[in-house]
Amino acid sequence: MLQLFSQGIFLASSKDLNSSWPEWLFVLGLGTALSVILNHHSSNGLDVSRDYFLSAETISFNDSNSGRQHSSGHSFETEVQQSIERLMQKGFQPKSTAEVVALMEDPRLESGEVVLIDARNETLFQERHIPGAYLLDHYKIDQYI
């Protein structure tokens, strides 16, 4: 039974807590089931089949440089070059600023033969996006593909 103190604080006896575990278990189960159902039907829910973690190749590369102590073999330029090579293996083609400017004036851009992708978030895209580029926020990739 609950006891009321003069300060307005309720205190439950250990006997009450021991007998209420089925109710706690019910609330926990109902909350879990409800959250799974709502996540499944929400457009912003987590996709449980998606791999949210980095590949072993990327993790091992990042772990080896986690101390931020760059030797001559692991300079910023080396890291950028390794990132570009990894993206090229996945089919992406990096372009320099001069090449992007030339592509923006290319008539193939209007016909759809050339596609420019702006990979920043939506706020930065709205502030100053590349003219003719499509927004593709890689954190919300499912909304664009």
mmCIF file of C-alpha atoms in Angstrom:
data_model
loop_
_atom_site.group_PDB
_atom_site.id
_atom_site.type_symbol
_atom_site.label_atom_id
_atom_site.label_comp_id
_atom_site.label_asym_id
_atom_site.label_seq_id
_atom_site.Cartn_x
_atom_site.Cartn_y
_atom_site.Cartn_z
ATOM 1 C CA MET A 1 0.000 0.000 0.000
ATOM 2 C CA LEU A 2 1.193 3.527 -0.732
ATOM 3 C CA GLN A 3 1.946 5.778 2.197
ATOM 4 C CA LEU A 4 1.570 9.547 1.995
ATOM 5 C CA PHE A 5 4.124 11.670 3.782
ATOM 6 C CA SER A 6 3.489 15.228 4.917
ATOM 7 C CA GLN A 7 5.640 16.607 2.063
ATOM 8 C CA GLY A 8 3.397 14.985 -0.537
ATOM 9 C CA ILE A 9 5.842 12.193 -1.453
ATOM 10 C CA PHE A 10 4.471 8.740 -2.109
ATOM 11 C CA LEU A 11 6.496 5.711 -1.058
ATOM 12 C CA ALA A 12 5.684 2.174 -2.137
ATOM 13 C CA SER A 13 6.558 -0.764 0.045
ATOM 14 C CA SER A 14 8.727 -3.559 -1.344
ATOM 15 C CA LYS A 15 5.693 -5.862 -1.228
ATOM 16 C CA ASP A 16 3.862 -3.554 -3.679
ATOM 17 C CA LEU A 17 6.872 -3.442 -6.015
ATOM 18 C CA ASN A 18 7.252 -7.226 -6.038
ATOM 19 C CA SER A 19 3.618 -7.755 -6.958
ATOM 20 C CA SER A 20 3.617 -5.148 -9.746
ATOM 21 C CA TRP A 21 6.272 -6.758 -12.001
ATOM 22 C CA PRO A 22 3.640 -8.210 -14.390
ATOM 23 C CA GLU A 23 2.316 -4.697 -15.014
ATOM 24 C CA TRP A 24 5.836 -3.358 -15.636
ATOM 25 C CA LEU A 25 6.505 -6.231 -18.019
ATOM 26 C CA PHE A 26 3.236 -5.514 -19.849
ATOM 27 C CA VAL A 27 4.066 -1.797 -20.205
ATOM 28 C CA LEU A 28 7.578 -2.625 -21.425
ATOM 29 C CA GLY A 29 6.282 -5.135 -23.983
ATOM 30 C CA LEU A 30 3.527 -2.812 -25.187
ATOM 31 C CA GLY A 31 5.981 0.082 -25.547
ATOM 32 C CA THR A 32 8.440 -2.062 -27.495
ATOM 33 C CA ALA A 33 5.756 -3.414 -29.820
ATOM 34 C CA LEU A 34 4.290 0.048 -30.387
ATOM 35 C CA SER A 35 7.705 1.569 -31.163
ATOM 36 C CA VAL A 36 8.521 -1.188 -33.686
ATOM 37 C CA ILE A 37 5.154 -0.755 -35.418
ATOM 38 C CA LEU A 38 5.431 3.049 -35.559
ATOM 39 C CA ASN A 39 9.036 2.858 -36.810
ATOM 40 C CA HIS A 40 7.964 0.496 -39.583
ATOM 41 C CA HIS A 41 5.178 2.802 -40.799
ATOM 42 C CA SER A 42 7.062 6.099 -40.389
ATOM 43 C CA SER A 43 8.756 7.639 -43.422
ATOM 44 C CA ASN A 44 11.533 8.867 -41.104
ATOM 45 C CA GLY A 45 11.895 5.559 -39.262
ATOM 46 C CA LEU A 46 15.064 3.504 -39.054
ATOM 47 C CA ASP A 47 15.485 0.928 -41.811
ATOM 48 C CA VAL A 48 16.457 -2.248 -39.940
ATOM 49 C CA SER A 49 17.751 -3.909 -43.114
ATOM 50 C CA ARG A 50 20.214 -1.070 -43.862
ATOM 51 C CA ASP A 51 23.861 -1.367 -42.817
ATOM 52 C CA TYR A 52 24.483 1.835 -40.842
ATOM 53 C CA PHE A 53 28.074 0.903 -40.003
ATOM 54 C CA LEU A 54 31.242 1.488 -41.987
ATOM 55 C CA SER A 55 32.849 -1.353 -43.865
ATOM 56 C CA ALA A 56 35.833 -3.106 -42.309
ATOM 57 C CA GLU A 57 38.123 -1.483 -44.896
ATOM 58 C CA THR A 58 37.036 2.020 -43.882
ATOM 59 C CA ILE A 59 37.157 1.263 -40.156
ATOM 60 C CA SER A 60 40.673 -0.125 -40.294
ATOM 61 C CA PHE A 61 41.832 2.936 -42.260
ATOM 62 C CA ASN A 62 40.228 5.330 -39.788
ATOM 63 C CA ASP A 63 41.532 3.435 -36.752
ATOM 64 C CA SER A 64 45.092 3.584 -38.008
ATOM 65 C CA ASN A 65 44.837 7.387 -38.264
ATOM 66 C CA SER A 66 42.704 7.996 -35.179
ATOM 67 C CA GLY A 67 45.578 9.620 -33.285
ATOM 68 C CA ARG A 68 45.620 12.504 -35.786
ATOM 69 C CA GLN A 69 49.394 12.184 -35.905
ATOM 70 C CA HIS A 70 50.133 12.307 -39.586
ATOM 71 C CA SER A 71 53.446 11.006 -40.726
ATOM 72 C CA SER A 72 54.806 11.977 -44.104
ATOM 73 C CA GLY A 73 53.090 8.890 -45.580
ATOM 74 C CA HIS A 74 49.648 9.823 -44.222
ATOM 75 C CA SER A 75 49.204 13.492 -44.971
ATOM 76 C CA PHE A 76 45.882 15.168 -45.676
ATOM 77 C CA GLU A 77 46.512 14.904 -49.407
ATOM 78 C CA THR A 78 47.109 11.153 -49.061
ATOM 79 C CA GLU A 79 43.822 10.730 -47.197
ATOM 80 C CA VAL A 80 41.971 12.739 -49.847
ATOM 81 C CA GLN A 81 43.537 10.662 -52.613
ATOM 82 C CA GLN A 82 42.566 7.412 -50.851
ATOM 83 C CA SER A 83 38.990 8.687 -50.475
ATOM 84 C CA ILE A 84 38.846 9.601 -54.168
ATOM 85 C CA GLU A 85 40.157 6.160 -55.151
ATOM 86 C CA ARG A 86 37.567 4.451 -52.920
ATOM 87 C CA LEU A 87 34.759 6.505 -54.514
ATOM 88 C CA MET A 88 36.061 5.774 -58.005
ATOM 89 C CA GLN A 89 35.887 2.040 -57.224
ATOM 90 C CA LYS A 90 32.190 2.577 -56.502
ATOM 91 C CA GLY A 91 31.621 4.264 -59.880
ATOM 92 C CA PHE A 92 31.889 7.956 -58.957
ATOM 93 C CA GLN A 93 33.975 10.355 -61.028
ATOM 94 C CA PRO A 94 35.480 13.290 -59.123
ATOM 95 C CA LYS A 95 35.821 16.582 -61.006
ATOM 96 C CA SER A 96 37.945 19.652 -60.402
ATOM 97 C CA THR A 97 36.393 23.102 -60.049
ATOM 98 C CA ALA A 98 37.324 23.993 -63.634
ATOM 99 C CA GLU A 99 35.704 20.789 -64.912
ATOM 100 C CA VAL A 100 32.504 21.485 -62.948
ATOM 101 C CA VAL A 101 32.313 25.016 -64.383
ATOM 102 C CA ALA A 102 32.747 23.561 -67.881
ATOM 103 C CA LEU A 103 30.030 20.960 -67.201
ATOM 104 C CA MET A 104 27.646 23.686 -65.991
ATOM 105 C CA GLU A 105 27.954 25.323 -69.414
ATOM 106 C CA ASP A 106 27.752 22.003 -71.279
ATOM 107 C CA PRO A 107 24.512 21.548 -73.296
ATOM 108 C CA ARG A 108 24.447 17.878 -72.226
ATOM 109 C CA LEU A 109 23.508 19.037 -68.712
ATOM 110 C CA GLU A 110 20.120 20.284 -69.932
ATOM 111 C CA SER A 111 19.455 17.089 -71.893
ATOM 112 C CA GLY A 112 20.253 14.905 -68.871
ATOM 113 C CA GLU A 113 23.335 13.210 -70.318
ATOM 114 C CA VAL A 114 25.433 14.805 -67.576
ATOM 115 C CA VAL A 115 24.207 14.911 -63.978
ATOM 116 C CA LEU A 116 25.694 17.042 -61.217
ATOM 117 C CA ILE A 117 25.070 15.942 -57.625
ATOM 118 C CA ASP A 118 25.290 18.265 -54.627
ATOM 119 C CA ALA A 119 25.982 15.981 -51.652
ATOM 120 C CA ARG A 120 25.480 18.550 -48.895
ATOM 121 C CA ASN A 121 22.491 18.763 -46.573
ATOM 122 C CA GLU A 122 19.281 20.500 -47.633
ATOM 123 C CA THR A 123 19.995 23.738 -45.744
ATOM 124 C CA LEU A 124 23.353 24.265 -47.445
ATOM 125 C CA PHE A 125 21.838 23.238 -50.773
ATOM 126 C CA GLN A 126 19.127 25.913 -50.445
ATOM 127 C CA GLU A 127 21.663 28.585 -49.426
ATOM 128 C CA ARG A 128 24.120 28.121 -52.298
ATOM 129 C CA HIS A 129 23.719 25.067 -54.465
ATOM 130 C CA ILE A 130 25.496 24.274 -57.691
ATOM 131 C CA PRO A 131 23.229 25.491 -60.534
ATOM 132 C CA GLY A 132 21.628 22.504 -62.247
ATOM 133 C CA ALA A 133 22.757 20.059 -59.553
ATOM 134 C CA TYR A 134 20.490 17.585 -57.786
ATOM 135 C CA LEU A 135 20.419 17.377 -54.004
ATOM 136 C CA LEU A 136 21.615 14.026 -52.648
ATOM 137 C CA ASP A 137 22.135 14.171 -48.890
ATOM 138 C CA HIS A 138 23.975 10.934 -48.165
ATOM 139 C CA TYR A 139 22.559 10.805 -44.626
ATOM 140 C CA LYS A 140 19.024 10.615 -46.094
ATOM 141 C CA ILE A 141 19.852 8.605 -49.213
ATOM 142 C CA ASP A 142 16.558 6.669 -49.166
ATOM 143 C CA GLN A 143 14.597 9.878 -49.824
ATOM 144 C CA TYR A 144 16.410 10.504 -53.097
ATOM 145 C CA ILE A 145 16.873 7.071 -54.663
#
